[in-house]
Short mmCIF file of C-alpha atoms in Angstrom, two decimals:
data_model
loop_
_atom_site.label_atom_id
_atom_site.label_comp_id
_atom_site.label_asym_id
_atom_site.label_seq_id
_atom_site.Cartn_x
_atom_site.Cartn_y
_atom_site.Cartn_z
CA UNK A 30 17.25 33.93 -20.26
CA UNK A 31 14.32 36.09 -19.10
CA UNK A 32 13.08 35.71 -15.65
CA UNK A 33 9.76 33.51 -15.19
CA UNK A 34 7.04 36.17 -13.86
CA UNK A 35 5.38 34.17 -11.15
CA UNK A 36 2.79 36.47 -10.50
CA UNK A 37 1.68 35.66 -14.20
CA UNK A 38 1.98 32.22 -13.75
CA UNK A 39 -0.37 31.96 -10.62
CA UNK A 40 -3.18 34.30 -12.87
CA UNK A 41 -3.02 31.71 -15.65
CA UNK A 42 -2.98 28.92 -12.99
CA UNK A 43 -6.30 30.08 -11.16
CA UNK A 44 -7.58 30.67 -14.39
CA UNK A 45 -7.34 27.11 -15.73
CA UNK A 46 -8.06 26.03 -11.95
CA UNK A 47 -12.02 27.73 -13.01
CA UNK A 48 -12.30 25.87 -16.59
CA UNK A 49 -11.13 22.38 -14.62
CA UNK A 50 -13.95 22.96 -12.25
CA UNK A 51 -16.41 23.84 -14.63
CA UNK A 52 -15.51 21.07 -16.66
CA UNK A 53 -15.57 18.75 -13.31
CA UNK A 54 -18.78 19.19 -12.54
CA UNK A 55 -20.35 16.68 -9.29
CA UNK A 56 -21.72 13.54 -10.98
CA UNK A 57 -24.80 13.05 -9.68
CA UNK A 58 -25.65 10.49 -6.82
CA UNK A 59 -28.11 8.71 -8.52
CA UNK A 60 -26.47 7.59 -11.54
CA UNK A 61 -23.80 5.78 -8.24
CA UNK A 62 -26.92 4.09 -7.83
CA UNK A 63 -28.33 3.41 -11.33
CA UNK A 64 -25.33 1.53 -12.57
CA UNK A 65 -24.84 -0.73 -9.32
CA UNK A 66 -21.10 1.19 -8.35
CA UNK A 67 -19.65 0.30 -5.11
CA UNK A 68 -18.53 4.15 -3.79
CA UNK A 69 -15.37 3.37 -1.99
CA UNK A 70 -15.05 -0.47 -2.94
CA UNK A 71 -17.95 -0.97 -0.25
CA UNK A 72 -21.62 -2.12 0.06
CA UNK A 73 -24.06 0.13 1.06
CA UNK A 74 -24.37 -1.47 4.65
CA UNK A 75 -20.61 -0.89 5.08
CA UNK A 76 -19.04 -4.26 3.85
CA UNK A 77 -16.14 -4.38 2.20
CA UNK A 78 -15.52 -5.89 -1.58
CA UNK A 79 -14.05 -8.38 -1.60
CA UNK A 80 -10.75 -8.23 -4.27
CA UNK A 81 -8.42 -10.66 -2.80
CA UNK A 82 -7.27 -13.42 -0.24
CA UNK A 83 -5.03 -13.12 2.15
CA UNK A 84 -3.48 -15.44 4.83
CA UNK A 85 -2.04 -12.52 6.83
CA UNK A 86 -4.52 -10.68 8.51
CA UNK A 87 -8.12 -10.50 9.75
CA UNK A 88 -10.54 -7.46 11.42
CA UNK A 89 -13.54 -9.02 12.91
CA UNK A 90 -16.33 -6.90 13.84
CA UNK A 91 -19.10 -8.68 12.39
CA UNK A 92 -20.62 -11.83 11.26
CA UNK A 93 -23.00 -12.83 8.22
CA UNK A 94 -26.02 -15.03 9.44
CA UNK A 95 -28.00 -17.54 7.33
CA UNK A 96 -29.78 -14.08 5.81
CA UNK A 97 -26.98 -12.26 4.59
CA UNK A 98 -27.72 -10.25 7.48
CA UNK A 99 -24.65 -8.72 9.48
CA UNK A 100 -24.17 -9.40 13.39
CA UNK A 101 -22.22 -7.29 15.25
CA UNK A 102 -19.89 -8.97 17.48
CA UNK A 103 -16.70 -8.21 19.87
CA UNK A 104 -13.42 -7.03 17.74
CA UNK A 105 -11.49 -9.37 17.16
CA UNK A 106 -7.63 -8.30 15.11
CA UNK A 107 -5.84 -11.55 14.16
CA UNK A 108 -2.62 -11.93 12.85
CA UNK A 109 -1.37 -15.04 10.53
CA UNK A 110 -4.40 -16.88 12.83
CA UNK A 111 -3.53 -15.55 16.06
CA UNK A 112 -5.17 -13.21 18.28
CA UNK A 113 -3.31 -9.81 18.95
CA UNK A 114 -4.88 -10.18 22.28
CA UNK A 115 -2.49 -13.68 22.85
CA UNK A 116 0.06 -12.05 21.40
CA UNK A 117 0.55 -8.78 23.39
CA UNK A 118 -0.40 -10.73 26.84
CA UNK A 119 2.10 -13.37 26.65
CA UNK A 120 4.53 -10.87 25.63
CA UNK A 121 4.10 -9.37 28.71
CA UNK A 122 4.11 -12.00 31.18
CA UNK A 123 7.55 -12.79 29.32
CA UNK A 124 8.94 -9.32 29.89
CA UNK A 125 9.22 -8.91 26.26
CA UNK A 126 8.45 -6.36 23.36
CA UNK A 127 6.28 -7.96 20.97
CA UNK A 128 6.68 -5.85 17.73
CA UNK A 129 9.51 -7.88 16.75
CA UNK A 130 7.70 -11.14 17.33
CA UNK A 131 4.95 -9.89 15.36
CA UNK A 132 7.11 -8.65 12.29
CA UNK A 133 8.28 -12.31 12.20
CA UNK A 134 4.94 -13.35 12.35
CA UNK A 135 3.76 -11.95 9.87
CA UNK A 136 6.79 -12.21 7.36
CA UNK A 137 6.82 -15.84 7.86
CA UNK A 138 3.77 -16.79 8.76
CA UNK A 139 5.15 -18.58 12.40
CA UNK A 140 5.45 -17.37 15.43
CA UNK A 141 8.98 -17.58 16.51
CA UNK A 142 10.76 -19.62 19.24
CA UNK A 143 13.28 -18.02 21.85
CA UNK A 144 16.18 -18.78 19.73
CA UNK A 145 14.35 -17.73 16.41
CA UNK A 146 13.60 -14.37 17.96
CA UNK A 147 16.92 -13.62 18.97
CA UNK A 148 18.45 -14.12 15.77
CA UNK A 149 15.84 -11.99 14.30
CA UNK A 150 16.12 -8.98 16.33
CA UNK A 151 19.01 -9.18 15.71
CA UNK A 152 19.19 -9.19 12.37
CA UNK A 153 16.80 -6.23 12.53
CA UNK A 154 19.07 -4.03 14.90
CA UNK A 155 22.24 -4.84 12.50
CA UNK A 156 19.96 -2.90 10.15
CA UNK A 157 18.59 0.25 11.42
CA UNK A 158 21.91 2.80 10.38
CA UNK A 159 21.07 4.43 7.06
CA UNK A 160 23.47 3.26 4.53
CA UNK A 161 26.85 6.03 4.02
CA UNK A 162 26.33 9.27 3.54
CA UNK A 163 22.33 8.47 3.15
CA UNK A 164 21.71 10.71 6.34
CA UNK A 165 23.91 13.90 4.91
CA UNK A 166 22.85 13.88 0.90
CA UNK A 167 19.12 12.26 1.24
CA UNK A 168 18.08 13.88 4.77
CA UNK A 169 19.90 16.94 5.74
CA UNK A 170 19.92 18.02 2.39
CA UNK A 171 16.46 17.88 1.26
CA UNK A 172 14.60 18.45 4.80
CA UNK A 173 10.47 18.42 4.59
CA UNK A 174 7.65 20.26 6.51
CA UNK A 175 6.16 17.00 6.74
CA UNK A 176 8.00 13.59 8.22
CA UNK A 177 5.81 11.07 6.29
CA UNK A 178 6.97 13.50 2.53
CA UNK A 179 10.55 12.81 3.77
CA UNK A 180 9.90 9.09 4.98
CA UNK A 181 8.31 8.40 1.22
CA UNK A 182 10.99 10.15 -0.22
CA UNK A 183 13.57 8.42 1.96
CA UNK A 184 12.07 5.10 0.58
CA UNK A 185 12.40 6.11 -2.89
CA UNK A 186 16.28 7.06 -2.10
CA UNK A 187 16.69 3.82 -0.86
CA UNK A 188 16.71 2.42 -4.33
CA UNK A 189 19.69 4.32 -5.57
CA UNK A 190 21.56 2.54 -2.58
CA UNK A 191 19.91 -0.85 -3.50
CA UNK A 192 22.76 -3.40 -4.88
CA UNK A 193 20.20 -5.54 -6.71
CA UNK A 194 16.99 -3.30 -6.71
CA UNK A 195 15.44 -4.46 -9.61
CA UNK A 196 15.41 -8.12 -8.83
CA UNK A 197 12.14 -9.22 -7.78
CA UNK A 198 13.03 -12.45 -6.16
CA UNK A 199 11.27 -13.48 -2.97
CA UNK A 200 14.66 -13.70 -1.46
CA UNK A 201 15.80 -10.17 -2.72
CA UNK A 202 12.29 -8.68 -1.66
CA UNK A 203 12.38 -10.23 1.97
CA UNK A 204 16.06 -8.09 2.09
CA UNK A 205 14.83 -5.46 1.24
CA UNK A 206 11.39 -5.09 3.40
CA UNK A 207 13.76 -6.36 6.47
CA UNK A 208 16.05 -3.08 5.36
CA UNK A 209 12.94 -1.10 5.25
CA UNK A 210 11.26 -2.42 8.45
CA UNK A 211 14.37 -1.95 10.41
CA UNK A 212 15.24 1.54 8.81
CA UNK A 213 11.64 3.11 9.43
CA UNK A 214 12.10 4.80 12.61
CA UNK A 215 15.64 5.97 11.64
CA UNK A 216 14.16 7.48 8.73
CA UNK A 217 11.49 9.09 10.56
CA UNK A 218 13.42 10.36 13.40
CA UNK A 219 16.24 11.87 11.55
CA UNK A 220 13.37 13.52 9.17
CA UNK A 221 11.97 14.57 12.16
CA UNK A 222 15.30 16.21 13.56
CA UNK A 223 15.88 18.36 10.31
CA UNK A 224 12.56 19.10 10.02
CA UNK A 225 13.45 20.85 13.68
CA UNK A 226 16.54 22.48 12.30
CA UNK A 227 15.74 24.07 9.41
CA UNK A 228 11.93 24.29 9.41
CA UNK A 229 11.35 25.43 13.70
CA UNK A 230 14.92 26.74 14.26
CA UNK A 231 15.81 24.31 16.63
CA UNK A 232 18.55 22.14 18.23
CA UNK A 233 19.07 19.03 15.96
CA UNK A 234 20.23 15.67 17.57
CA UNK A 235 21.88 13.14 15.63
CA UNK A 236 22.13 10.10 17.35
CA UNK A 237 23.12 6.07 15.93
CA UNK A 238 20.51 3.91 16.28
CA UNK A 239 21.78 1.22 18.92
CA UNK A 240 21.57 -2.57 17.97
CA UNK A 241 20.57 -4.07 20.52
CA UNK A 242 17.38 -2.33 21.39
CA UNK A 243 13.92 -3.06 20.11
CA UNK A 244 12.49 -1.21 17.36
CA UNK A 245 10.28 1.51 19.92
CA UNK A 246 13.57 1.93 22.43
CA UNK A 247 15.43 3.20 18.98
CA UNK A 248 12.83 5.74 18.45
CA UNK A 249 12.68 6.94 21.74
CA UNK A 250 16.44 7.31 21.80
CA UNK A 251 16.80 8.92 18.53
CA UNK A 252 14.07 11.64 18.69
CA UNK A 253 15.32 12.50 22.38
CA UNK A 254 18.28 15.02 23.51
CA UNK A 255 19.32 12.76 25.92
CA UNK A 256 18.42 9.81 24.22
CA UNK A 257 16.81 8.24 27.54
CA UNK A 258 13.78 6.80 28.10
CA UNK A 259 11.89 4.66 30.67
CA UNK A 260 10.52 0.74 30.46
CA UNK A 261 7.27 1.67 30.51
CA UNK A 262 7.44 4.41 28.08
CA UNK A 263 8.84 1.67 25.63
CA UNK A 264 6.77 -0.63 26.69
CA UNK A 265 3.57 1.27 25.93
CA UNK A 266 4.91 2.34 22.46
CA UNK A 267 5.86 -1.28 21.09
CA UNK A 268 2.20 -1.70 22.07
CA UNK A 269 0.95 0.86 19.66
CA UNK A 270 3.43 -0.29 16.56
CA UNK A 271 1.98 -3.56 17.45
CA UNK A 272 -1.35 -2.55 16.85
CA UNK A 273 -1.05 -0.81 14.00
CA UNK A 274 1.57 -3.40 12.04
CA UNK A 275 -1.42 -4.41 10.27
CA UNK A 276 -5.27 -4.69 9.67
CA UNK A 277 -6.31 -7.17 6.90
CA UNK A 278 -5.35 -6.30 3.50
CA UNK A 279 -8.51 -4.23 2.93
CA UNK A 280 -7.50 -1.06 4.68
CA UNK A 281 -6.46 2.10 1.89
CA UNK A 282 -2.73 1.71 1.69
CA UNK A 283 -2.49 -2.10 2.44
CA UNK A 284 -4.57 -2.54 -0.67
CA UNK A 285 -2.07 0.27 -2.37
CA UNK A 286 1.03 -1.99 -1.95
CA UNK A 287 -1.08 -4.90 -3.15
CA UNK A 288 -2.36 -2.71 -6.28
CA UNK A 289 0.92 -1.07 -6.99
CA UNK A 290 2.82 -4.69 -6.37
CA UNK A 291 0.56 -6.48 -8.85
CA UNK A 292 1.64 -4.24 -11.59
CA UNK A 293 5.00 -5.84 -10.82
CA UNK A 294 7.12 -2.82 -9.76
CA UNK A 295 10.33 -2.73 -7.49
CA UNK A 296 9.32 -2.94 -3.65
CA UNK A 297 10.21 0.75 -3.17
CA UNK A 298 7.81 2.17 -5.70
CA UNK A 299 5.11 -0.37 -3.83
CA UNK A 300 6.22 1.08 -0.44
CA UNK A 301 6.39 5.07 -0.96
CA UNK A 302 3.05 4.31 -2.76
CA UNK A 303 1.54 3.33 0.62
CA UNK A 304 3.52 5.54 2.70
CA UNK A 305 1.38 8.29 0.06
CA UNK A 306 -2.02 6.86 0.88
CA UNK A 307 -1.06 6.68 4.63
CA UNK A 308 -0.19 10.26 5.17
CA UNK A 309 -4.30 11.01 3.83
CA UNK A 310 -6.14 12.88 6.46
CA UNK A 311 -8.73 10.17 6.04
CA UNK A 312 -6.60 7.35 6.83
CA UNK A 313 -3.34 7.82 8.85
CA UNK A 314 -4.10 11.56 10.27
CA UNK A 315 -7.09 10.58 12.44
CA UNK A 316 -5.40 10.47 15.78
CA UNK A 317 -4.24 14.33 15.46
CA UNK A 318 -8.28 15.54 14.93
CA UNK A 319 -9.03 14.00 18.29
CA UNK A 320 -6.30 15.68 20.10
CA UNK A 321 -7.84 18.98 18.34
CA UNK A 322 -11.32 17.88 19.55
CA UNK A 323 -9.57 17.43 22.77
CA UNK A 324 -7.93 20.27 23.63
CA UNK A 325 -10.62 22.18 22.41
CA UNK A 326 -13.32 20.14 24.69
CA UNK A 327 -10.93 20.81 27.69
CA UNK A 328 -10.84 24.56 27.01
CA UNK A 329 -14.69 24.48 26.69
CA UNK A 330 -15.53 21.97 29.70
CA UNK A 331 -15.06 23.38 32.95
CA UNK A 332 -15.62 19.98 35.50
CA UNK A 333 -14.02 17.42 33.03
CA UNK A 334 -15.53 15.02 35.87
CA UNK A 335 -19.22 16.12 35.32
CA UNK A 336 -20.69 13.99 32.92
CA UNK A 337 -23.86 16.02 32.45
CA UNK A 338 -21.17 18.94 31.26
CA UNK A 339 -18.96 16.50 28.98
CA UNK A 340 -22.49 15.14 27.34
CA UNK A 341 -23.96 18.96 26.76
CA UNK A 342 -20.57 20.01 25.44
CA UNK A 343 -20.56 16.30 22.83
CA UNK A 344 -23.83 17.51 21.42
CA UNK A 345 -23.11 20.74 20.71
CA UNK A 346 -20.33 18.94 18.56
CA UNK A 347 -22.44 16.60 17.15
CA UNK A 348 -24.80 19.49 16.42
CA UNK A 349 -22.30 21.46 14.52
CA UNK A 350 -22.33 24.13 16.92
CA UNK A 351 -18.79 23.51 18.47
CA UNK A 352 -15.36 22.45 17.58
CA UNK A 353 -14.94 22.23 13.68
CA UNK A 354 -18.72 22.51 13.11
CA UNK A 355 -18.52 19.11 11.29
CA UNK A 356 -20.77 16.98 13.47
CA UNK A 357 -18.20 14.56 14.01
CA UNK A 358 -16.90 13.60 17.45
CA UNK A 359 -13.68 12.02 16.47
CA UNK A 360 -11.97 8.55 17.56
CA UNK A 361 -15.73 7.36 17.86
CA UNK A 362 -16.74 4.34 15.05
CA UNK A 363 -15.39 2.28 12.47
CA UNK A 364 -15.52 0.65 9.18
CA UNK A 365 -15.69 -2.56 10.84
CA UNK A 366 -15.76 -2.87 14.72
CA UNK A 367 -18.99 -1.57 15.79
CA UNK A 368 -19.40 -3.47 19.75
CA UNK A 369 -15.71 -2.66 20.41
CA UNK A 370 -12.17 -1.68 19.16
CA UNK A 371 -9.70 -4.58 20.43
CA UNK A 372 -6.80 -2.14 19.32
CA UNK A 373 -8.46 0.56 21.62
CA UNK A 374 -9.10 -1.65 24.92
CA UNK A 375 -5.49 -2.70 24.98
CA UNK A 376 -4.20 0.94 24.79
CA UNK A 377 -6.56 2.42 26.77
CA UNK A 378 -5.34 -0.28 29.33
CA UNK A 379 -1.96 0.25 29.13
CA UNK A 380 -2.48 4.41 29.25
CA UNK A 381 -3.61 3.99 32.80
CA UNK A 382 -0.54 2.80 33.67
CA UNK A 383 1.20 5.58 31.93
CA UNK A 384 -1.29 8.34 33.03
CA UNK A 385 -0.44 7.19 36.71
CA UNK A 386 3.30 7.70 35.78
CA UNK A 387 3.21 10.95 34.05
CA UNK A 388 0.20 12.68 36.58
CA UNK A 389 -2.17 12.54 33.88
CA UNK A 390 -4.62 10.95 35.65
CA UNK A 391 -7.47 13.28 35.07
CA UNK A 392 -6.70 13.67 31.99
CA UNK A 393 -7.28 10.10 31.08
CA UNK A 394 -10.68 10.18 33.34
CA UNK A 395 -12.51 12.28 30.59
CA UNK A 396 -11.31 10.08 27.95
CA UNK A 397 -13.00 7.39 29.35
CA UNK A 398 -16.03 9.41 29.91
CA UNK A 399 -16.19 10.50 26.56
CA UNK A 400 -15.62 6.70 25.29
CA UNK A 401 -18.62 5.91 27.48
CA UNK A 402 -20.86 8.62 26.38
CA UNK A 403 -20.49 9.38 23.07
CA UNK A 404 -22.07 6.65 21.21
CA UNK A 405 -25.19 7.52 23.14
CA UNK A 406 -24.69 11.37 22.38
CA UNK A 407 -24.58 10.29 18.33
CA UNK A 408 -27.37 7.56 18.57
CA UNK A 409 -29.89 9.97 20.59
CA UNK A 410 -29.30 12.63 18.02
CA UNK A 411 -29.26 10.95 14.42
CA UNK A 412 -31.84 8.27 15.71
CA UNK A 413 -29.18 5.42 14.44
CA UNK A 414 -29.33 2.20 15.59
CA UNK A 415 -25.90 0.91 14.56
CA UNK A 416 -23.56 0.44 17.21
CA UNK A 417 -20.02 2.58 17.73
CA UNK A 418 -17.24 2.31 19.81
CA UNK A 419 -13.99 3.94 20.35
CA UNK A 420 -11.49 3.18 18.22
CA UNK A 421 -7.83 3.13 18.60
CA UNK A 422 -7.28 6.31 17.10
CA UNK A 423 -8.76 8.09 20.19
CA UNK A 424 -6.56 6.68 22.83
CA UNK A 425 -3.07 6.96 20.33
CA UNK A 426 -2.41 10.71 20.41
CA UNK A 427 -2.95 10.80 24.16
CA UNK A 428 -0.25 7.70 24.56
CA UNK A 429 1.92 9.92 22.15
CA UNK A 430 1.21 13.37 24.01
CA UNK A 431 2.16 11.59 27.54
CA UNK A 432 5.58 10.63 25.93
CA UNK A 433 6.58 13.61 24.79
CA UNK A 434 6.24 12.93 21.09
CA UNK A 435 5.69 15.60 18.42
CA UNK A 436 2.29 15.64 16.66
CA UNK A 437 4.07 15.58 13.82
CA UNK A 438 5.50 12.46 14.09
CA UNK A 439 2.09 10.65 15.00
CA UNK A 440 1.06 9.75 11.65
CA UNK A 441 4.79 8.60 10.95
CA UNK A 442 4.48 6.07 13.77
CA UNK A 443 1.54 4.53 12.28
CA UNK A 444 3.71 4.17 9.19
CA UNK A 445 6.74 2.39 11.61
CA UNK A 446 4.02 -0.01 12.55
CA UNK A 447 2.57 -0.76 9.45
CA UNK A 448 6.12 -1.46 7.37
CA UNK A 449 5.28 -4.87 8.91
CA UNK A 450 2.12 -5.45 7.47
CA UNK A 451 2.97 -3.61 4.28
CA UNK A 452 5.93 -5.78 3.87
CA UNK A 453 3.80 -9.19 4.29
CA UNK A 454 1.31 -8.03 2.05
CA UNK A 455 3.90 -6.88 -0.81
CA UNK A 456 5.59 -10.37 -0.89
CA UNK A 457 2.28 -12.12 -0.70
CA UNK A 458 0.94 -10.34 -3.55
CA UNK A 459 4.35 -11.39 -5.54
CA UNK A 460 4.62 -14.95 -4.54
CA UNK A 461 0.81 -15.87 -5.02
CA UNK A 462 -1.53 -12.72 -6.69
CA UNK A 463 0.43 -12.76 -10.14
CA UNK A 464 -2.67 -10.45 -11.39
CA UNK A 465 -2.37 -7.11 -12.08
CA UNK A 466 -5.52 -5.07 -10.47
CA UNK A 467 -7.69 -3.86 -13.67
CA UNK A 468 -11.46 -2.54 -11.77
CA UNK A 469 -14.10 -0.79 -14.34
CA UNK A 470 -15.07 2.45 -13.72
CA UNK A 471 -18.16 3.71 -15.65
CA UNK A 472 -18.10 6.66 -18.19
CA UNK A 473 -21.23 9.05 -17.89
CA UNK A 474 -19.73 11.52 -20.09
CA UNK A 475 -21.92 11.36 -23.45
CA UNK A 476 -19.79 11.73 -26.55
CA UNK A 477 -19.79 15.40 -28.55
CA UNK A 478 -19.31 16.55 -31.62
CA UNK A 479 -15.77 18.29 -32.10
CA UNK A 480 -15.75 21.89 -32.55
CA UNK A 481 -13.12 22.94 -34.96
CA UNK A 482 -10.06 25.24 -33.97
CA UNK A 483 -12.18 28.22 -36.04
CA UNK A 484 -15.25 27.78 -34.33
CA UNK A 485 -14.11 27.57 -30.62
CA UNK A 486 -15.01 30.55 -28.36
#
């Protein structure tokens, strides 16, 4: 057989890539408007559409008054009823994590007594080892540049290891979102430790995930040397997969498992599906643009204390005369909160602690100066009266910096969080949607005559 001639292939290949484009011209703006089409499933002040019901989750950052009109009001992130805020606190007075409580939570709908718990975490630590051989053929095999490619494709692997994977029982599904939920940061670690191998030409480490620790002690003792770790370190993680195990079904890969789900596929079709949508630089990737913005404001900002220089420096960013000359200052606003992020006060609160422990302290000072300031910066210079806060994404690479946790594993820890939610949301949508998700989109492409083969230039 002759050899493929790559070089020719790439010609033809940029060549067709210039007839798609012309042919893919911009539609223009106005005809979004003209035929009523909701850009993004959202209203034009920011609301979502509403396409389903849930009894899961709920993001509060608003109400509707007698007028339609929206209020802003104090974040609010409830799960299955119950305020994270409730959640986290009473974990901690109990010396607990509270991931595990909240995976129960919202699987089940309940929140779990002592003995409940126990069994449970159990159940979930009896889990987290990759099935035989899974590790060598499906992982070390196959490594990836990028942990959430390798998490998606780990997902998809799963299903050749499946006993029953077609059955789409709500007992079979529950099995096999408790496999996933409990396998997550097994998957991501190990991905993560051949990605080091063959990728950065490092040391790999190998190590079993132990039983009887909580989900974020497992992580921090797989992607570690020495596998050790403090209390507070763990402590301050199961925060963050608590905060991000789920936010209302309306978020972009939340509604993919729901989507994907309805068209009644097997739950790890539904899953990589969302792992896909996750990995987006506009959805998962946020937290690594502020640490850019970041570093880069720290090598620009000489008295990280001053808040006259940290306010000069934020409008030549919002300008687009610094950083990535976007005009965004990222970490700042959100679809929904608009007073404040609840998922961002209890991080930010728990950082301190952290900050103090690692000698970070100063560090942590400007972020809370720039939290402060740059809603003000962005409202003084676009003359926009909606409200912004910080949102979580701002404070989560800095938690994830001060342990010690590759960058490119941030975006796979939101996925380790949100296996809960996704899991909840995927038997929900089997047990009760029973719809398959058919939207309209509109054609503006006016029909043509056909041009016959012999008259084609």
């Amino acid at each position: 057989m002759e050899p493929v001639d790559i070089s020719k292939n790439d010609e033809l290949i940029r060549k067709l890539t210039g007839i798609a484009q012309q042919g893919d011209t911009p539609i223009d703006p106005a005809l979004y408007q003209k035929y009523d089409v909701k850009r993004g499933l959202r209203y034009a002040d920011g609301r979502g559409v509403l396409v389903g019901l849930t009894r899961i989750g709920d993001v509060v950052g608003y109400e509707i008054d007698e007028n339609s009109n929206k209020i802003a009001v104090p974040g609010k992130l409830i799960y299955r009823g119950y305020s994270v805020d409730d959640i986290v606190h009473d974990a901690e007075k109990n010396h607990q994590f509270a991931y595990e409580q909240c995976v129960y939570l919202l699987l089940f709908g309940e929140l779990p007594n002592k003995q409940e718990l126990d069994e449970f975490t159990a159940l979930l630590g009896s889990l987290r080892a990759l099935p035989p051989n899974f590790t060598e053929d499906m992982i070390m095999k196959a490594p990836s540049c990028d942990i959430m490619n390798k998490i998606a494709r780990g997902v998809l692997a799963s299903y050749s290891y499946d006993r029953d994977p077609e059955n789409r029982s709500p007992e079979n599904i529950l099995r096999q979102c408790l496999e996933l939920i409990s396998r997550f940061s097994t998957l991501a670690a190990y991905g993560y430790q051949a990605k080091r191998r063959y990728y950065d030409e490092k040391s790999m480490y190998i190590h079993n995930p132990a039983p009887n620790l909580s989900t974020a002690e497992n992580f921090l003792r797989l992607i570690r040397s020495d596998k050790s770790y403090t209390r507070l370190e763990a402590e301050i993680l199961d925060l963050a997969l608590v905060l991000h195990a789920d936010h209302g079904g309306g978020n972009n890969s939340t509604l993919t498992v729901h989507v994907v789900s309805s068209a009644d596929t097997d739950t790890y079709s539904a899953i990589a599906a969302a792992v896909g949508s996750l990995k987006g630089r506009r959805h998962g990737g946020a937290n690594i643009r502020v640490m850019e913005m970041m570093a880069d404001i720290k090598a620009n900002v000489k008295d990280w204390s001053n808040e006259n220089e940290v306010r000069a420096y934020l409008e030549k960013i919002a300008r687009k005369e610094a950083f990535d000359r976007t005009g965004l200052i990222y970490g700042q606003g959100h679809a929904v909160y608009t007073i404040s992020d609840p998922r961002c006060i209890l991080l930010r609160d728990k950082a301190e602690s952290l900050a103090k422990e690692k000698g970070c302290m100063e560090e942590f000072n400007l972020y809370k100066l720039i939290e402060k300031i740059a809603p003000g910066v962005l409202i003084d210079l676009h003359g926009d009266k909606k409200r912004i806060c910080a949102n979580v994404d701002f404070y989560s690479g800095f938690v994830y910096s001060m342990l010690n946790i590759p960058v490119e594993l941030y975006t796979p820890l939101f996925a380790i969080g949100r296996i809960a939610g996704w899991s909840a949301h995927r038997i929900e949508e089997i047990v009760a949607g029973k719809r398959i998700y058919r939207p309209a989109m509109k054609n503006v492409m006016g029909e043509r005559s056909y041009i016959p083969m012999e008259d084609r230039k």
